[in-house]
mmCIF file with all atom_site columns, C-alpha atoms in Angstrom:
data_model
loop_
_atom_site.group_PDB
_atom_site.id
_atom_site.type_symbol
_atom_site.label_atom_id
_atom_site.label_alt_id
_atom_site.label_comp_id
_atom_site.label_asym_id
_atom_site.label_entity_id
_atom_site.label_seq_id
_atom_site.pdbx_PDB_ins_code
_atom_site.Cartn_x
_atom_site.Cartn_y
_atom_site.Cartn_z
_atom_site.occupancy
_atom_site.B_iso_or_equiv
_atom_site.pdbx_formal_charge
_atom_site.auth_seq_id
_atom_site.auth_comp_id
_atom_site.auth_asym_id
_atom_site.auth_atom_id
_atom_site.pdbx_PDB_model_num
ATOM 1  C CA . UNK A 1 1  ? -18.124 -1.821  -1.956  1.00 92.00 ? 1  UNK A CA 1
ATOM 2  C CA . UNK A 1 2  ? -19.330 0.735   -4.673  1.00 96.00 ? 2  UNK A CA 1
ATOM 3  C CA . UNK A 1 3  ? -15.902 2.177   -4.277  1.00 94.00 ? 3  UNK A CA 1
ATOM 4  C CA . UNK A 1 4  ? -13.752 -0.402  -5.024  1.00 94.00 ? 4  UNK A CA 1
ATOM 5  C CA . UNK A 1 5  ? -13.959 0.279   -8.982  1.00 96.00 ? 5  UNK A CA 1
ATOM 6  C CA . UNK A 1 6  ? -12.357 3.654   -8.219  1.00 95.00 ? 6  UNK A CA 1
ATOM 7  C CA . UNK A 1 7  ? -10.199 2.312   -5.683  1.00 94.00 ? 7  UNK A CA 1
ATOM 8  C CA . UNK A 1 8  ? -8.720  -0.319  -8.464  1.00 96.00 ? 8  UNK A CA 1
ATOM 9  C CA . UNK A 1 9  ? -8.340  2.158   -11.230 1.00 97.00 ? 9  UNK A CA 1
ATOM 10 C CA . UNK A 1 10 ? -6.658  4.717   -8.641  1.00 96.00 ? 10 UNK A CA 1
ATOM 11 C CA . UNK A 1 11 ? -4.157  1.316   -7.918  1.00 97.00 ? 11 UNK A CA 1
ATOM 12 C CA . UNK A 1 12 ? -3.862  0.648   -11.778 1.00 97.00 ? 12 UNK A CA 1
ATOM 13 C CA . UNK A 1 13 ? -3.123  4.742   -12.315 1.00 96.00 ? 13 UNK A CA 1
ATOM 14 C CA . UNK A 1 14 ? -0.499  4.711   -9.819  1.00 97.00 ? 14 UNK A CA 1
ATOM 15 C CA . UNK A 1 15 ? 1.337   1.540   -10.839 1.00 96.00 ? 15 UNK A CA 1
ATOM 16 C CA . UNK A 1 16 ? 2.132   3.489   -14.263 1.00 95.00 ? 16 UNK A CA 1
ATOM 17 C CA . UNK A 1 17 ? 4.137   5.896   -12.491 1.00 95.00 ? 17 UNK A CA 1
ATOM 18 C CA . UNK A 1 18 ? 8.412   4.941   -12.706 1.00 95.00 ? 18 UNK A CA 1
ATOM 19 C CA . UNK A 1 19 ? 9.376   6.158   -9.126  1.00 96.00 ? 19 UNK A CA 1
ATOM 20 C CA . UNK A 1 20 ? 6.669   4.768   -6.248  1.00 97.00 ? 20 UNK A CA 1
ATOM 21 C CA . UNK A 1 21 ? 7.102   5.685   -2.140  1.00 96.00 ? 21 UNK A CA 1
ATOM 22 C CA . UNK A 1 22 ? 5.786   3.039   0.037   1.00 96.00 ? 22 UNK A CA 1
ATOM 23 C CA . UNK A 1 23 ? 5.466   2.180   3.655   1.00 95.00 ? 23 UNK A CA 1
ATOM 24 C CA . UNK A 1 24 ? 3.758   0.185   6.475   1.00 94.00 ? 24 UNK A CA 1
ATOM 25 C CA . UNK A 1 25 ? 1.870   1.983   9.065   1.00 94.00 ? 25 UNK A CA 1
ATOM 26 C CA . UNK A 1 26 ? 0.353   -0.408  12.272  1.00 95.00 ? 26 UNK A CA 1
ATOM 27 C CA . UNK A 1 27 ? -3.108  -0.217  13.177  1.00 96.00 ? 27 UNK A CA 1
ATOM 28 C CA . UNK A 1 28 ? -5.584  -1.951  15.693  1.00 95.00 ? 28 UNK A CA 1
ATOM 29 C CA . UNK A 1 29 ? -8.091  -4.168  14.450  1.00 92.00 ? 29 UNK A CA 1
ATOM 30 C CA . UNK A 1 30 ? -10.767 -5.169  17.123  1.00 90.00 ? 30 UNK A CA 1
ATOM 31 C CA . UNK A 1 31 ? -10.510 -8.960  16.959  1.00 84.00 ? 31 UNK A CA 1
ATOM 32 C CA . UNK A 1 32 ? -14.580 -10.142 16.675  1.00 82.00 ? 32 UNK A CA 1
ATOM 33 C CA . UNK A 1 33 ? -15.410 -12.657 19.620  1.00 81.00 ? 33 UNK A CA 1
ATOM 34 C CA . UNK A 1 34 ? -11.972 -12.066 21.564  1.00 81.00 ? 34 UNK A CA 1
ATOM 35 C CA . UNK A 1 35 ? -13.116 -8.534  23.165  1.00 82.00 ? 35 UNK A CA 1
ATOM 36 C CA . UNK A 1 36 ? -9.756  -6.841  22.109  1.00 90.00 ? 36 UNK A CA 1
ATOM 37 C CA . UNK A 1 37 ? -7.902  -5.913  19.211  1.00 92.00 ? 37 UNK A CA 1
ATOM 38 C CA . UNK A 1 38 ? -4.584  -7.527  17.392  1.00 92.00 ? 38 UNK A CA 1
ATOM 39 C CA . UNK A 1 39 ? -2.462  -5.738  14.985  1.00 94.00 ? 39 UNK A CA 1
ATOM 40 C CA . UNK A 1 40 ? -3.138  -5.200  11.637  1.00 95.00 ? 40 UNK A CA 1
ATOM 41 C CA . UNK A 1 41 ? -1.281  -3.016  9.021   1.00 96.00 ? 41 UNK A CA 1
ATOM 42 C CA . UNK A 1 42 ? -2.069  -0.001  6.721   1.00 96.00 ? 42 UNK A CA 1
ATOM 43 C CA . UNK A 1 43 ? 0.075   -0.253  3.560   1.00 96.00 ? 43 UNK A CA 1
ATOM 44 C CA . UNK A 1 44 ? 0.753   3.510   1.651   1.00 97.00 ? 44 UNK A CA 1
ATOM 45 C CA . UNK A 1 45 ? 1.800   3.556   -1.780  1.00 97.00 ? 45 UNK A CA 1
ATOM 46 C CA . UNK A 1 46 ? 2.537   7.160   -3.437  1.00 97.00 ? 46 UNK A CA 1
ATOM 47 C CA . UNK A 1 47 ? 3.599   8.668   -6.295  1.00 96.00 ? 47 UNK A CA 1
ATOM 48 C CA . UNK A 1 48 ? 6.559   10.470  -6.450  1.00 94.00 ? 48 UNK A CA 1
ATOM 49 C CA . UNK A 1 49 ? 5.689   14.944  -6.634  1.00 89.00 ? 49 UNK A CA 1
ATOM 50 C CA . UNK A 1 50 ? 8.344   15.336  -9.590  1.00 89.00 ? 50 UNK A CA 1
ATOM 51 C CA . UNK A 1 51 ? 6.423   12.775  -11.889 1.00 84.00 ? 51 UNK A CA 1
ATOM 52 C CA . UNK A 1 52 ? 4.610   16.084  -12.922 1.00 85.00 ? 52 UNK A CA 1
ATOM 53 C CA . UNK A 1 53 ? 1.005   13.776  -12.638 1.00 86.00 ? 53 UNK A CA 1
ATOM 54 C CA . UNK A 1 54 ? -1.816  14.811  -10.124 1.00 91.00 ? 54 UNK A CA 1
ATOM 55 C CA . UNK A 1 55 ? -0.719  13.355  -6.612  1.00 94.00 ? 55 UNK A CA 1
ATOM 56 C CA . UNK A 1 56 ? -1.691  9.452   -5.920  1.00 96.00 ? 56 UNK A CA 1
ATOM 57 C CA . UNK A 1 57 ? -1.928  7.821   -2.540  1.00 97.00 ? 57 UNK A CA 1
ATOM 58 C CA . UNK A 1 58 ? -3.146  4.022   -2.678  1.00 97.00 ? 58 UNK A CA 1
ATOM 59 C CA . UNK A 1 59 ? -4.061  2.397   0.842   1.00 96.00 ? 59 UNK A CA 1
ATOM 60 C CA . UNK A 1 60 ? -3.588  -1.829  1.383   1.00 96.00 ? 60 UNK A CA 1
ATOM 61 C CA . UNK A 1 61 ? -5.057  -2.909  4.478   1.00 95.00 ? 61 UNK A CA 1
ATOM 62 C CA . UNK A 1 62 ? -3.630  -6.554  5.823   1.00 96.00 ? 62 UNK A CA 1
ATOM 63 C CA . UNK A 1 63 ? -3.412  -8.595  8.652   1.00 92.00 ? 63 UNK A CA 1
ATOM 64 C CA . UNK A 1 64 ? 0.390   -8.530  8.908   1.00 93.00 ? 64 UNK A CA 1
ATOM 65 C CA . UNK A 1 65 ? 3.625   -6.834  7.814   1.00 92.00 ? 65 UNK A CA 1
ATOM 66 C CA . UNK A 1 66 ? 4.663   -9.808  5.753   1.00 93.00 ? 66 UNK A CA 1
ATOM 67 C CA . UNK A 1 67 ? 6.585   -8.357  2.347   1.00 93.00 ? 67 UNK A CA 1
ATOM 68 C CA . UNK A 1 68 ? 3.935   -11.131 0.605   1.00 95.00 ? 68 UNK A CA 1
ATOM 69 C CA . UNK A 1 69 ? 1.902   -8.066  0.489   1.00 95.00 ? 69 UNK A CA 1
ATOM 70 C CA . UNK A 1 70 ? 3.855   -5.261  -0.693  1.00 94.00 ? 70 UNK A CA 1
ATOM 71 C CA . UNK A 1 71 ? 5.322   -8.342  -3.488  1.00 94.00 ? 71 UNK A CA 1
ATOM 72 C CA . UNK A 1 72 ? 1.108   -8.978  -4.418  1.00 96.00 ? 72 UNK A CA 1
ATOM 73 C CA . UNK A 1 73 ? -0.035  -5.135  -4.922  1.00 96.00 ? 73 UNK A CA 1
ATOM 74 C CA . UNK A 1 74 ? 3.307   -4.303  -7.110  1.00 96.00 ? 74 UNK A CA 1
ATOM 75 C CA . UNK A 1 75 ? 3.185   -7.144  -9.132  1.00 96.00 ? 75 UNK A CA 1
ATOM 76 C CA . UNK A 1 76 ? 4.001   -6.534  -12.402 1.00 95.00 ? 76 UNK A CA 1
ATOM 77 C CA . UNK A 1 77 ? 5.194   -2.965  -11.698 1.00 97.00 ? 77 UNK A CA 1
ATOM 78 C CA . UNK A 1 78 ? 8.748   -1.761  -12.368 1.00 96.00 ? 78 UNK A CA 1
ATOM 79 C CA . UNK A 1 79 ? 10.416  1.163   -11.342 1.00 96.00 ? 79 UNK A CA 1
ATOM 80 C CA . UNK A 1 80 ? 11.890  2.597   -8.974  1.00 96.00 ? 80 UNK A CA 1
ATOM 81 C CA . UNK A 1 81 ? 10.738  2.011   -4.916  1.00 95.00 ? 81 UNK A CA 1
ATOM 82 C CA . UNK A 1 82 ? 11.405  4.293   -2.107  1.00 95.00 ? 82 UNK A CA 1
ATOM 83 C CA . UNK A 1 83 ? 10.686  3.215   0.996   1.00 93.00 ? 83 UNK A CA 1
ATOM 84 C CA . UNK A 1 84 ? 12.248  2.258   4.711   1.00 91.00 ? 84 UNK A CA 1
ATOM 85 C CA . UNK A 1 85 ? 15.109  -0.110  5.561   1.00 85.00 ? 85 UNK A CA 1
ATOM 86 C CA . UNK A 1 86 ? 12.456  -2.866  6.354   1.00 84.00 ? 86 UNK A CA 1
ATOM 87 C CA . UNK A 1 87 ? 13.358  -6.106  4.178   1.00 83.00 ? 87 UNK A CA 1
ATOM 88 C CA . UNK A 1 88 ? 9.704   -6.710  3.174   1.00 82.00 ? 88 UNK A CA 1
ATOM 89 C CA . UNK A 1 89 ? 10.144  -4.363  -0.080  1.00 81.00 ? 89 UNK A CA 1
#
């Protein structure tokens, strides 16, 4: 929690960069009360080593792969995304 001030104005920092990497890595999440875990996912966003700016690496933890996410944390943005075949950028 006293992190999340630096981890916004890392997110704000990196969405003024033109040229952005992203993708989704899974992860288990233990599932409280079900005595297992479920999938969850570990969104990367980057910035790109020829922007000549000091290296940026932004992490979105959600429940699912749905591109709703990767939509949400680059609203507003523009610029240019690389990333994966997946449909969900």
């Amino acid at each position: 929690v006293a992190l999340q001030p630096l981890a916004d104005r890392l997110a704000v920092r990196l969405k003024q960069q033109t040229v952005l990497h992203a993708d989704e890595t899974p992860v288990q999440q233990l599932d409280p009360g079900a005595g297992k875990t479920k999938r969850a996912y570990l969104w990367a966003y980057r910035s790109n080593d020829l922007s000549g700016g000091p290296p940026m690496v932004v992490f979105d933890y959600q429940t699912s792969r749905s591109g709703s996410h990767a939509r949400a944390f680059l609203q507003g943005w523009q610029g240019t995304l690389m990333a994966d075949g997946y449909g969900g950028y």
